[in-house]
Each structure stands twice: as structure tokens, then as C-alpha cells.
Amino acid sequence: MGNVTRSQQNNITSPNGNSLAVFVEGTTGVMKVKDIMGNIQPLSDFIASPEAQSFDPLFTDASGTTSGAVATGSYTMISPKICFFRVYVDFASCTNFGTGQYQISLPFPSIETMRQAGGTLHQTTGNSLYHIAGITDIVTSNTMHKLFYSGSTTDLNWKFNTPVGATTITSHFDITGVYEIV
């Protein structure tokens, strides 16, 4: 899958150079896609499962000792092989924060190594926010997404007390991303 770039207002240029326009039809309010040949289709035709589905992500640290954190997840299939996911973890009832790097399980195996940077750790006491990223390295696992937080120049392993004092019973985090499944 190649990169998609914005070419003009409301236009998306595909990797082969063709232009697609995404617009809302004025009379029906339906979002549609128009290709370079003038063909028009509802955007929903490109979404395999338009309704979000729930899944139970595993949230743990590398040693498997975390306990009590509540993890919920959902996903939407954008095409037969493209998955948008969201995971939310609340530490309010956590009784053991573990000692190793945190990780979550994905709803489906990833076809390739990938990095998602759409996460935020919220420390509600003191109102601190930290950027959370995840990496799935298929050399070690195609379903586990290891979690990192942003350091000054690199991503650092996210684990209890790293970043210092941010992961407590007053914390929660969420992460979203899009990836190609096996």
C-alpha cells in the first residue's frame, strides 16, 4: 500500500497519480468518492464493516505481572484487510503495575512490522499528558503491540514509573491506529 497525499482541496492523490475527490452529497448528506473518470460511489462501499466491533485486548507488561487494569477495545474493518483499532486502558483498579515494558494485543495479526503514534497517557492528578506510541515487530510477534512514550530524541519503553510517577490509579491511556492484517 503506497502513501496517499493531499493534492488539492478535498482531493486525495493515490500512489499511481489518479485523483479521488471525497465529498458530501448536498441532497442526501451521504459521503461519496468520485474518481478521475467521473465515477461516483458512496464512501461506505469501501468500508468492509462500518459498525465498530468490540474486542478484549490483553494489557500487560513484559513480565506478565500487571493486574487489575481494565482494557477495552474496538475495531472497524476499512477494507477486507485494513483494520482501524482503538484500545482504552483505565488504571483506577490496578493492583499491580508490573515492572516490564507495557504491551497490548491487537484484534488481528499484522502483516508487517508497524508503528502507531496515536496514543495518549492521561495523568489526571496534575493534568499531565504523555505521547504514547506502539510498535508491532513481526520478528517477535504479529499480535503484540509494545508501548513507548516520547523522550527528547527517541521513543522510550513505557513501564511503571517511566515516565516517573505518570502511571498510577489516577491514569488512563488510549491508542488508535490503522494497519494491514494477515
Short mmCIF file of N, CA and C in Angstrom, two decimals:
data_model
loop_
_atom_site.label_atom_id
_atom_site.label_comp_id
_atom_site.label_asym_id
_atom_site.label_seq_id
_atom_site.Cartn_x
_atom_site.Cartn_y
_atom_site.Cartn_z
N MET A 1 0.85 -1.16 0.00
CA MET A 1 0.00 0.00 0.00
C MET A 1 0.89 1.23 0.00
N GLY A 2 0.68 2.13 -0.94
CA GLY A 2 1.50 3.33 -1.05
C GLY A 2 0.95 4.47 -0.23
N ASN A 3 1.71 5.55 -0.20
CA ASN A 3 1.26 6.73 0.54
C ASN A 3 0.20 7.47 -0.23
N VAL A 4 -0.75 8.03 0.47
CA VAL A 4 -1.79 8.86 -0.11
C VAL A 4 -1.49 10.29 0.32
N THR A 5 -1.55 11.24 -0.62
CA THR A 5 -1.25 12.62 -0.29
C THR A 5 -2.39 13.53 -0.71
N ARG A 6 -2.47 14.68 -0.09
CA ARG A 6 -3.48 15.66 -0.44
C ARG A 6 -2.96 16.45 -1.64
N SER A 7 -3.76 16.49 -2.74
CA SER A 7 -3.31 17.18 -3.93
C SER A 7 -3.97 18.55 -4.10
N GLN A 8 -5.24 18.68 -3.76
CA GLN A 8 -5.98 19.94 -3.81
C GLN A 8 -7.03 19.87 -2.72
N GLN A 9 -7.76 20.95 -2.55
CA GLN A 9 -8.80 20.95 -1.53
C GLN A 9 -9.77 19.80 -1.80
N ASN A 10 -9.99 18.98 -0.80
CA ASN A 10 -10.89 17.83 -0.83
C ASN A 10 -10.45 16.73 -1.80
N ASN A 11 -9.24 16.78 -2.34
CA ASN A 11 -8.77 15.73 -3.23
C ASN A 11 -7.67 14.94 -2.57
N ILE A 12 -7.62 13.66 -2.91
CA ILE A 12 -6.59 12.76 -2.42
C ILE A 12 -5.93 12.16 -3.64
N THR A 13 -4.61 12.18 -3.69
CA THR A 13 -3.89 11.59 -4.82
C THR A 13 -3.43 10.20 -4.41
N SER A 14 -3.79 9.23 -5.22
CA SER A 14 -3.41 7.85 -4.96
C SER A 14 -1.97 7.63 -5.40
N PRO A 15 -1.36 6.50 -4.99
CA PRO A 15 0.04 6.25 -5.34
C PRO A 15 0.29 6.22 -6.85
N ASN A 16 -0.70 5.85 -7.67
CA ASN A 16 -0.50 5.81 -9.11
C ASN A 16 -0.79 7.15 -9.77
N GLY A 17 -1.07 8.19 -8.99
CA GLY A 17 -1.25 9.53 -9.51
C GLY A 17 -2.68 9.91 -9.82
N ASN A 18 -3.61 8.98 -9.77
CA ASN A 18 -5.00 9.32 -10.02
C ASN A 18 -5.56 10.12 -8.86
N SER A 19 -6.50 10.98 -9.15
CA SER A 19 -7.08 11.84 -8.13
C SER A 19 -8.46 11.35 -7.75
N LEU A 20 -8.74 11.33 -6.47
CA LEU A 20 -10.05 10.96 -5.95
C LEU A 20 -10.60 12.14 -5.16
N ALA A 21 -11.86 12.46 -5.35
CA ALA A 21 -12.49 13.53 -4.58
C ALA A 21 -13.43 12.89 -3.57
N VAL A 22 -13.37 13.32 -2.32
CA VAL A 22 -14.28 12.86 -1.28
C VAL A 22 -15.17 14.05 -0.93
N PHE A 23 -16.49 13.84 -0.98
CA PHE A 23 -17.41 14.95 -0.77
C PHE A 23 -18.70 14.44 -0.14
N VAL A 24 -19.47 15.36 0.41
CA VAL A 24 -20.78 15.05 0.96
C VAL A 24 -21.82 15.53 -0.05
N GLU A 25 -22.66 14.61 -0.50
CA GLU A 25 -23.71 14.97 -1.45
C GLU A 25 -24.74 15.85 -0.75
N GLY A 26 -24.99 17.02 -1.33
CA GLY A 26 -25.84 18.02 -0.70
C GLY A 26 -27.26 17.60 -0.44
N THR A 27 -27.87 16.83 -1.33
CA THR A 27 -29.29 16.49 -1.17
C THR A 27 -29.52 15.36 -0.18
N THR A 28 -28.56 14.43 -0.08
CA THR A 28 -28.75 13.27 0.80
C THR A 28 -27.88 13.31 2.04
N GLY A 29 -26.79 14.09 2.01
CA GLY A 29 -25.86 14.11 3.14
C GLY A 29 -24.96 12.90 3.19
N VAL A 30 -24.95 12.08 2.11
CA VAL A 30 -24.14 10.87 2.05
C VAL A 30 -22.73 11.23 1.57
N MET A 31 -21.70 10.73 2.28
CA MET A 31 -20.32 10.95 1.88
C MET A 31 -20.02 10.04 0.70
N LYS A 32 -19.44 10.63 -0.36
CA LYS A 32 -19.17 9.87 -1.59
C LYS A 32 -17.75 10.09 -2.06
N VAL A 33 -17.30 9.20 -2.96
CA VAL A 33 -15.98 9.26 -3.57
C VAL A 33 -16.18 9.34 -5.08
N LYS A 34 -15.45 10.26 -5.72
CA LYS A 34 -15.51 10.43 -7.17
C LYS A 34 -14.11 10.20 -7.73
N ASP A 35 -14.00 9.30 -8.72
CA ASP A 35 -12.67 9.06 -9.30
C ASP A 35 -12.43 9.96 -10.50
N ILE A 36 -11.25 9.85 -11.09
CA ILE A 36 -10.84 10.73 -12.18
C ILE A 36 -11.70 10.55 -13.43
N MET A 37 -12.36 9.40 -13.55
CA MET A 37 -13.22 9.13 -14.71
C MET A 37 -14.65 9.64 -14.49
N GLY A 38 -14.93 10.19 -13.30
CA GLY A 38 -16.26 10.70 -13.01
C GLY A 38 -17.18 9.71 -12.34
N ASN A 39 -16.68 8.51 -12.06
CA ASN A 39 -17.49 7.51 -11.36
C ASN A 39 -17.68 7.93 -9.92
N ILE A 40 -18.90 7.78 -9.39
CA ILE A 40 -19.22 8.18 -8.03
C ILE A 40 -19.76 6.98 -7.27
N GLN A 41 -19.23 6.77 -6.05
CA GLN A 41 -19.68 5.70 -5.17
C GLN A 41 -19.78 6.21 -3.75
N PRO A 42 -20.74 5.68 -2.97
CA PRO A 42 -20.77 6.03 -1.54
C PRO A 42 -19.48 5.58 -0.86
N LEU A 43 -18.95 6.39 0.04
CA LEU A 43 -17.75 6.03 0.78
C LEU A 43 -17.97 4.72 1.55
N SER A 44 -19.19 4.47 1.99
CA SER A 44 -19.49 3.25 2.75
C SER A 44 -19.19 1.99 1.95
N ASP A 45 -19.16 2.08 0.60
CA ASP A 45 -18.82 0.91 -0.22
C ASP A 45 -17.39 0.44 0.03
N PHE A 46 -16.54 1.33 0.56
CA PHE A 46 -15.13 0.99 0.78
C PHE A 46 -14.89 0.51 2.20
N ILE A 47 -15.89 0.49 3.03
CA ILE A 47 -15.75 0.08 4.42
C ILE A 47 -16.36 -1.30 4.57
N ALA A 48 -15.53 -2.28 4.92
CA ALA A 48 -15.99 -3.66 5.00
C ALA A 48 -16.96 -3.89 6.15
N SER A 49 -16.72 -3.30 7.28
CA SER A 49 -17.57 -3.46 8.46
C SER A 49 -17.78 -2.08 9.07
N PRO A 50 -18.80 -1.32 8.60
CA PRO A 50 -18.93 0.06 9.06
C PRO A 50 -19.24 0.20 10.55
N GLU A 51 -19.72 -0.84 11.16
CA GLU A 51 -20.02 -0.79 12.59
C GLU A 51 -18.79 -1.23 13.38
N ALA A 52 -18.45 -0.46 14.40
CA ALA A 52 -17.32 -0.84 15.26
C ALA A 52 -17.66 -2.14 15.99
N GLN A 53 -16.69 -3.01 16.07
CA GLN A 53 -16.81 -4.28 16.77
C GLN A 53 -15.95 -4.22 18.02
N SER A 54 -16.41 -4.82 19.10
CA SER A 54 -15.65 -4.86 20.34
C SER A 54 -14.67 -6.03 20.33
N PHE A 55 -13.55 -5.85 21.02
CA PHE A 55 -12.65 -6.97 21.30
C PHE A 55 -12.03 -6.74 22.67
N ASP A 56 -11.54 -7.80 23.27
CA ASP A 56 -10.94 -7.73 24.60
C ASP A 56 -9.42 -7.77 24.48
N PRO A 57 -8.78 -6.59 24.44
CA PRO A 57 -7.32 -6.59 24.31
C PRO A 57 -6.66 -7.04 25.61
N LEU A 58 -5.56 -7.74 25.46
CA LEU A 58 -4.74 -8.09 26.62
C LEU A 58 -3.83 -6.90 26.88
N PHE A 59 -3.83 -6.39 28.10
CA PHE A 59 -2.89 -5.37 28.51
C PHE A 59 -2.04 -5.97 29.60
N THR A 60 -0.73 -5.94 29.41
CA THR A 60 0.19 -6.49 30.40
C THR A 60 1.55 -5.83 30.24
N ASP A 61 2.45 -6.19 31.14
CA ASP A 61 3.84 -5.78 30.96
C ASP A 61 4.60 -6.99 30.46
N ALA A 62 5.86 -6.80 30.09
CA ALA A 62 6.65 -7.89 29.50
C ALA A 62 6.78 -9.09 30.43
N SER A 63 6.71 -8.86 31.76
CA SER A 63 6.82 -9.98 32.70
C SER A 63 5.48 -10.63 32.99
N GLY A 64 4.39 -10.03 32.51
CA GLY A 64 3.06 -10.61 32.71
C GLY A 64 2.51 -10.44 34.11
N THR A 65 3.01 -9.45 34.87
CA THR A 65 2.60 -9.32 36.27
C THR A 65 1.59 -8.22 36.54
N THR A 66 1.18 -7.44 35.51
CA THR A 66 0.18 -6.40 35.78
C THR A 66 -1.13 -7.04 36.19
N SER A 67 -1.89 -6.32 37.01
CA SER A 67 -3.15 -6.87 37.49
C SER A 67 -4.14 -5.74 37.78
N GLY A 68 -5.39 -5.93 37.37
CA GLY A 68 -6.46 -5.02 37.75
C GLY A 68 -6.76 -3.89 36.78
N ALA A 69 -5.87 -3.57 35.84
CA ALA A 69 -6.17 -2.53 34.86
C ALA A 69 -7.27 -3.04 33.94
N VAL A 70 -8.21 -2.17 33.59
CA VAL A 70 -9.34 -2.57 32.74
C VAL A 70 -9.07 -2.09 31.32
N ALA A 71 -8.97 -3.05 30.39
CA ALA A 71 -8.70 -2.73 28.98
C ALA A 71 -9.93 -3.04 28.14
N THR A 72 -10.31 -2.08 27.29
CA THR A 72 -11.40 -2.30 26.33
C THR A 72 -10.89 -1.92 24.95
N GLY A 73 -11.47 -2.52 23.93
CA GLY A 73 -11.03 -2.23 22.58
C GLY A 73 -12.15 -2.33 21.58
N SER A 74 -11.96 -1.66 20.45
CA SER A 74 -12.90 -1.78 19.34
C SER A 74 -12.10 -1.69 18.04
N TYR A 75 -12.70 -2.18 16.98
CA TYR A 75 -12.08 -2.09 15.66
C TYR A 75 -13.15 -1.95 14.60
N THR A 76 -12.76 -1.38 13.48
CA THR A 76 -13.60 -1.28 12.29
C THR A 76 -12.76 -1.71 11.11
N MET A 77 -13.29 -2.61 10.30
CA MET A 77 -12.60 -3.03 9.09
C MET A 77 -12.89 -1.99 8.01
N ILE A 78 -11.83 -1.36 7.50
CA ILE A 78 -11.98 -0.33 6.47
C ILE A 78 -12.05 -0.97 5.09
N SER A 79 -11.38 -2.06 4.91
CA SER A 79 -11.46 -2.87 3.70
C SER A 79 -11.24 -4.30 4.19
N PRO A 80 -11.28 -5.27 3.32
CA PRO A 80 -11.11 -6.64 3.82
C PRO A 80 -9.83 -6.89 4.59
N LYS A 81 -8.78 -6.05 4.38
CA LYS A 81 -7.51 -6.31 5.06
C LYS A 81 -6.97 -5.13 5.85
N ILE A 82 -7.73 -4.03 5.95
CA ILE A 82 -7.27 -2.84 6.68
C ILE A 82 -8.14 -2.67 7.93
N CYS A 83 -7.48 -2.61 9.09
CA CYS A 83 -8.17 -2.55 10.38
C CYS A 83 -7.84 -1.24 11.09
N PHE A 84 -8.88 -0.51 11.52
CA PHE A 84 -8.72 0.65 12.40
C PHE A 84 -9.04 0.15 13.81
N PHE A 85 -8.15 0.36 14.78
CA PHE A 85 -8.39 -0.12 16.14
C PHE A 85 -8.28 1.01 17.15
N ARG A 86 -8.91 0.79 18.30
CA ARG A 86 -8.81 1.70 19.44
C ARG A 86 -8.76 0.86 20.70
N VAL A 87 -7.82 1.17 21.58
CA VAL A 87 -7.72 0.49 22.87
C VAL A 87 -7.69 1.56 23.96
N TYR A 88 -8.45 1.32 25.02
CA TYR A 88 -8.51 2.22 26.17
C TYR A 88 -8.21 1.40 27.41
N VAL A 89 -7.31 1.88 28.25
CA VAL A 89 -6.96 1.18 29.49
C VAL A 89 -7.10 2.17 30.65
N ASP A 90 -7.84 1.74 31.67
CA ASP A 90 -8.06 2.55 32.87
C ASP A 90 -7.31 1.87 34.03
N PHE A 91 -6.46 2.63 34.71
CA PHE A 91 -5.66 2.10 35.82
C PHE A 91 -6.33 2.26 37.18
N ALA A 92 -7.57 2.76 37.24
CA ALA A 92 -8.23 3.08 38.51
C ALA A 92 -8.26 1.88 39.47
N SER A 93 -8.42 0.67 38.95
CA SER A 93 -8.50 -0.51 39.83
C SER A 93 -7.24 -1.37 39.75
N CYS A 94 -6.15 -0.82 39.22
CA CYS A 94 -4.91 -1.58 39.08
C CYS A 94 -4.29 -1.86 40.46
N THR A 95 -3.95 -3.12 40.70
CA THR A 95 -3.33 -3.50 41.97
C THR A 95 -1.86 -3.89 41.81
N ASN A 96 -1.43 -4.14 40.57
CA ASN A 96 -0.03 -4.44 40.31
C ASN A 96 0.33 -3.84 38.96
N PHE A 97 1.24 -2.87 38.95
CA PHE A 97 1.63 -2.18 37.73
C PHE A 97 2.76 -2.90 36.98
N GLY A 98 3.26 -3.99 37.53
CA GLY A 98 4.33 -4.73 36.88
C GLY A 98 5.64 -3.96 36.89
N THR A 99 6.65 -4.51 36.21
CA THR A 99 7.96 -3.88 36.17
C THR A 99 8.51 -3.75 34.76
N GLY A 100 7.97 -4.51 33.79
CA GLY A 100 8.49 -4.51 32.43
C GLY A 100 7.72 -3.58 31.51
N GLN A 101 8.12 -3.57 30.25
CA GLN A 101 7.50 -2.70 29.24
C GLN A 101 6.06 -3.11 29.00
N TYR A 102 5.16 -2.12 28.92
CA TYR A 102 3.75 -2.39 28.68
C TYR A 102 3.51 -2.78 27.23
N GLN A 103 2.45 -3.57 27.03
CA GLN A 103 2.06 -4.00 25.69
C GLN A 103 0.58 -4.33 25.66
N ILE A 104 0.00 -4.24 24.46
CA ILE A 104 -1.40 -4.61 24.25
C ILE A 104 -1.47 -5.60 23.10
N SER A 105 -2.54 -6.36 23.06
CA SER A 105 -2.75 -7.25 21.92
C SER A 105 -3.64 -6.55 20.91
N LEU A 106 -3.41 -6.82 19.64
CA LEU A 106 -4.19 -6.27 18.54
C LEU A 106 -5.37 -7.19 18.24
N PRO A 107 -6.41 -6.68 17.57
CA PRO A 107 -7.55 -7.54 17.26
C PRO A 107 -7.22 -8.63 16.24
N PHE A 108 -6.25 -8.38 15.33
CA PHE A 108 -5.85 -9.35 14.31
C PHE A 108 -4.34 -9.27 14.12
N PRO A 109 -3.71 -10.35 13.64
CA PRO A 109 -2.27 -10.29 13.36
C PRO A 109 -1.94 -9.27 12.28
N SER A 110 -0.82 -8.59 12.44
CA SER A 110 -0.34 -7.60 11.46
C SER A 110 0.48 -8.30 10.39
N ILE A 111 0.33 -7.86 9.16
CA ILE A 111 1.07 -8.46 8.05
C ILE A 111 2.53 -8.01 8.04
N GLU A 112 2.81 -6.84 8.65
CA GLU A 112 4.17 -6.32 8.64
C GLU A 112 4.47 -5.56 9.93
N THR A 113 5.74 -5.33 10.18
CA THR A 113 6.14 -4.51 11.31
C THR A 113 5.57 -3.12 11.12
N MET A 114 5.02 -2.55 12.19
CA MET A 114 4.40 -1.22 12.08
C MET A 114 4.49 -0.46 13.38
N ARG A 115 4.39 0.87 13.27
CA ARG A 115 4.42 1.77 14.41
C ARG A 115 3.18 2.66 14.36
N GLN A 116 2.51 2.79 15.48
CA GLN A 116 1.36 3.66 15.62
C GLN A 116 1.70 4.70 16.69
N ALA A 117 1.50 5.97 16.39
CA ALA A 117 1.84 7.03 17.34
C ALA A 117 0.60 7.78 17.81
N GLY A 118 -0.55 7.15 17.76
CA GLY A 118 -1.80 7.83 18.11
C GLY A 118 -2.27 7.55 19.51
N GLY A 119 -1.37 7.58 20.50
CA GLY A 119 -1.77 7.29 21.86
C GLY A 119 -1.44 8.41 22.83
N THR A 120 -2.22 8.46 23.91
CA THR A 120 -2.01 9.47 24.95
C THR A 120 -2.21 8.85 26.32
N LEU A 121 -1.24 9.06 27.20
CA LEU A 121 -1.35 8.70 28.61
C LEU A 121 -1.82 9.94 29.35
N HIS A 122 -2.93 9.81 30.06
CA HIS A 122 -3.52 10.93 30.81
C HIS A 122 -3.28 10.71 32.30
N GLN A 123 -2.56 11.58 32.92
CA GLN A 123 -2.38 11.56 34.38
C GLN A 123 -3.30 12.65 34.90
N THR A 124 -4.48 12.24 35.41
CA THR A 124 -5.50 13.22 35.78
C THR A 124 -5.13 14.04 37.01
N THR A 125 -4.31 13.48 37.90
CA THR A 125 -3.80 14.28 39.02
C THR A 125 -2.62 15.08 38.49
N GLY A 126 -2.76 16.38 38.45
CA GLY A 126 -1.72 17.23 37.87
C GLY A 126 -1.95 17.49 36.39
N ASN A 127 -2.92 16.79 35.79
CA ASN A 127 -3.32 17.02 34.41
C ASN A 127 -2.15 16.93 33.42
N SER A 128 -1.31 15.90 33.54
CA SER A 128 -0.19 15.69 32.63
C SER A 128 -0.60 14.78 31.49
N LEU A 129 -0.05 15.05 30.31
CA LEU A 129 -0.29 14.21 29.13
C LEU A 129 1.05 13.75 28.57
N TYR A 130 1.11 12.49 28.14
CA TYR A 130 2.31 11.93 27.53
C TYR A 130 1.92 11.28 26.22
N HIS A 131 2.76 11.44 25.20
CA HIS A 131 2.52 10.80 23.92
C HIS A 131 2.92 9.33 24.03
N ILE A 132 2.01 8.45 23.60
CA ILE A 132 2.26 7.01 23.63
C ILE A 132 2.28 6.49 22.20
N ALA A 133 3.26 5.68 21.88
CA ALA A 133 3.35 5.02 20.58
C ALA A 133 3.42 3.52 20.80
N GLY A 134 3.10 2.77 19.78
CA GLY A 134 3.19 1.32 19.85
C GLY A 134 3.92 0.78 18.64
N ILE A 135 4.67 -0.29 18.84
CA ILE A 135 5.37 -0.94 17.74
C ILE A 135 5.05 -2.43 17.80
N THR A 136 4.61 -2.96 16.66
CA THR A 136 4.47 -4.40 16.49
C THR A 136 5.60 -4.83 15.58
N ASP A 137 6.51 -5.64 16.09
CA ASP A 137 7.63 -6.15 15.32
C ASP A 137 7.34 -7.61 15.01
N ILE A 138 7.04 -7.91 13.77
CA ILE A 138 6.61 -9.28 13.44
C ILE A 138 7.71 -10.31 13.62
N VAL A 139 8.95 -9.87 13.83
CA VAL A 139 10.03 -10.81 14.13
C VAL A 139 9.77 -11.48 15.48
N THR A 140 9.18 -10.72 16.44
CA THR A 140 8.90 -11.28 17.76
C THR A 140 7.44 -11.67 17.93
N SER A 141 6.50 -10.91 17.36
CA SER A 141 5.07 -11.23 17.45
C SER A 141 4.31 -10.35 16.47
N ASN A 142 3.31 -10.92 15.80
CA ASN A 142 2.49 -10.11 14.90
C ASN A 142 1.17 -9.68 15.53
N THR A 143 1.01 -9.96 16.84
CA THR A 143 -0.22 -9.56 17.53
C THR A 143 0.03 -8.68 18.75
N MET A 144 1.28 -8.59 19.25
CA MET A 144 1.57 -7.77 20.42
C MET A 144 2.13 -6.42 19.99
N HIS A 145 1.59 -5.38 20.59
CA HIS A 145 1.96 -4.01 20.27
C HIS A 145 2.68 -3.45 21.50
N LYS A 146 4.01 -3.39 21.47
CA LYS A 146 4.79 -2.87 22.60
C LYS A 146 4.64 -1.36 22.67
N LEU A 147 4.49 -0.84 23.89
CA LEU A 147 4.18 0.58 24.08
C LEU A 147 5.39 1.38 24.53
N PHE A 148 5.49 2.60 24.00
CA PHE A 148 6.59 3.51 24.25
C PHE A 148 6.03 4.89 24.57
N TYR A 149 6.82 5.73 25.23
CA TYR A 149 6.45 7.14 25.38
C TYR A 149 7.55 7.97 24.75
N SER A 150 7.21 9.20 24.37
CA SER A 150 8.16 10.06 23.67
C SER A 150 9.19 10.62 24.62
N GLY A 151 10.44 10.39 24.30
CA GLY A 151 11.55 11.01 25.02
C GLY A 151 11.99 12.24 24.24
N SER A 152 13.12 12.80 24.61
CA SER A 152 13.58 14.01 23.94
C SER A 152 14.02 13.74 22.50
N THR A 153 14.58 12.57 22.22
CA THR A 153 15.03 12.28 20.86
C THR A 153 14.60 10.91 20.36
N THR A 154 14.02 10.09 21.20
CA THR A 154 13.67 8.73 20.80
C THR A 154 12.48 8.24 21.61
N ASP A 155 11.85 7.15 21.15
CA ASP A 155 10.79 6.52 21.93
C ASP A 155 11.44 5.67 23.02
N LEU A 156 10.89 5.75 24.23
CA LEU A 156 11.43 5.03 25.38
C LEU A 156 10.41 4.01 25.86
N ASN A 157 10.89 2.88 26.37
CA ASN A 157 9.98 1.85 26.88
C ASN A 157 9.06 2.45 27.94
N TRP A 158 7.75 2.25 27.78
CA TRP A 158 6.81 2.72 28.78
C TRP A 158 6.56 1.58 29.76
N LYS A 159 6.85 1.83 31.02
CA LYS A 159 6.62 0.87 32.09
C LYS A 159 6.32 1.64 33.37
N PHE A 160 5.94 0.94 34.40
CA PHE A 160 5.60 1.60 35.66
C PHE A 160 6.75 2.50 36.11
N ASN A 161 6.41 3.73 36.51
CA ASN A 161 7.35 4.76 36.96
C ASN A 161 8.27 5.28 35.86
N THR A 162 7.98 4.96 34.59
CA THR A 162 8.72 5.53 33.48
C THR A 162 7.71 5.89 32.39
N PRO A 163 7.28 7.10 32.20
CA PRO A 163 7.79 8.31 32.81
C PRO A 163 7.48 8.37 34.30
N VAL A 164 8.35 8.98 35.05
CA VAL A 164 8.30 8.99 36.51
C VAL A 164 6.94 9.43 37.03
N GLY A 165 6.31 8.57 37.80
CA GLY A 165 5.07 8.90 38.50
C GLY A 165 3.84 9.08 37.64
N ALA A 166 3.90 8.83 36.33
CA ALA A 166 2.75 9.09 35.46
C ALA A 166 1.74 7.96 35.46
N THR A 167 2.15 6.75 35.75
CA THR A 167 1.25 5.61 35.71
C THR A 167 0.82 5.25 37.12
N THR A 168 -0.38 5.71 37.48
CA THR A 168 -0.94 5.47 38.82
C THR A 168 -2.42 5.15 38.67
N ILE A 169 -3.10 4.96 39.79
CA ILE A 169 -4.54 4.67 39.72
C ILE A 169 -5.34 5.89 39.25
N THR A 170 -4.71 7.03 39.08
CA THR A 170 -5.39 8.20 38.51
C THR A 170 -5.04 8.38 37.03
N SER A 171 -4.50 7.34 36.40
CA SER A 171 -4.11 7.41 34.99
C SER A 171 -5.02 6.56 34.12
N HIS A 172 -5.07 6.92 32.86
CA HIS A 172 -5.67 6.07 31.83
C HIS A 172 -4.97 6.41 30.51
N PHE A 173 -5.07 5.51 29.55
CA PHE A 173 -4.47 5.81 28.24
C PHE A 173 -5.32 5.22 27.14
N ASP A 174 -5.15 5.81 25.97
CA ASP A 174 -5.81 5.31 24.78
C ASP A 174 -4.82 5.33 23.63
N ILE A 175 -5.02 4.44 22.68
CA ILE A 175 -4.21 4.41 21.48
C ILE A 175 -5.08 3.96 20.32
N THR A 176 -4.88 4.58 19.17
CA THR A 176 -5.59 4.19 17.96
C THR A 176 -4.60 4.01 16.83
N GLY A 177 -5.00 3.28 15.82
CA GLY A 177 -4.13 3.11 14.66
C GLY A 177 -4.82 2.34 13.55
N VAL A 178 -4.16 2.31 12.43
CA VAL A 178 -4.65 1.60 11.24
C VAL A 178 -3.51 0.71 10.75
N TYR A 179 -3.84 -0.53 10.42
CA TYR A 179 -2.80 -1.43 9.92
C TYR A 179 -3.41 -2.49 9.02
N GLU A 180 -2.54 -3.15 8.22
CA GLU A 180 -2.96 -4.21 7.33
C GLU A 180 -2.85 -5.54 8.07
N ILE A 181 -3.92 -6.34 7.98
CA ILE A 181 -3.93 -7.62 8.68
C ILE A 181 -3.48 -8.74 7.75
N VAL A 182 -3.09 -9.85 8.37
CA VAL A 182 -2.65 -11.03 7.61
C VAL A 182 -3.82 -11.60 6.83
#
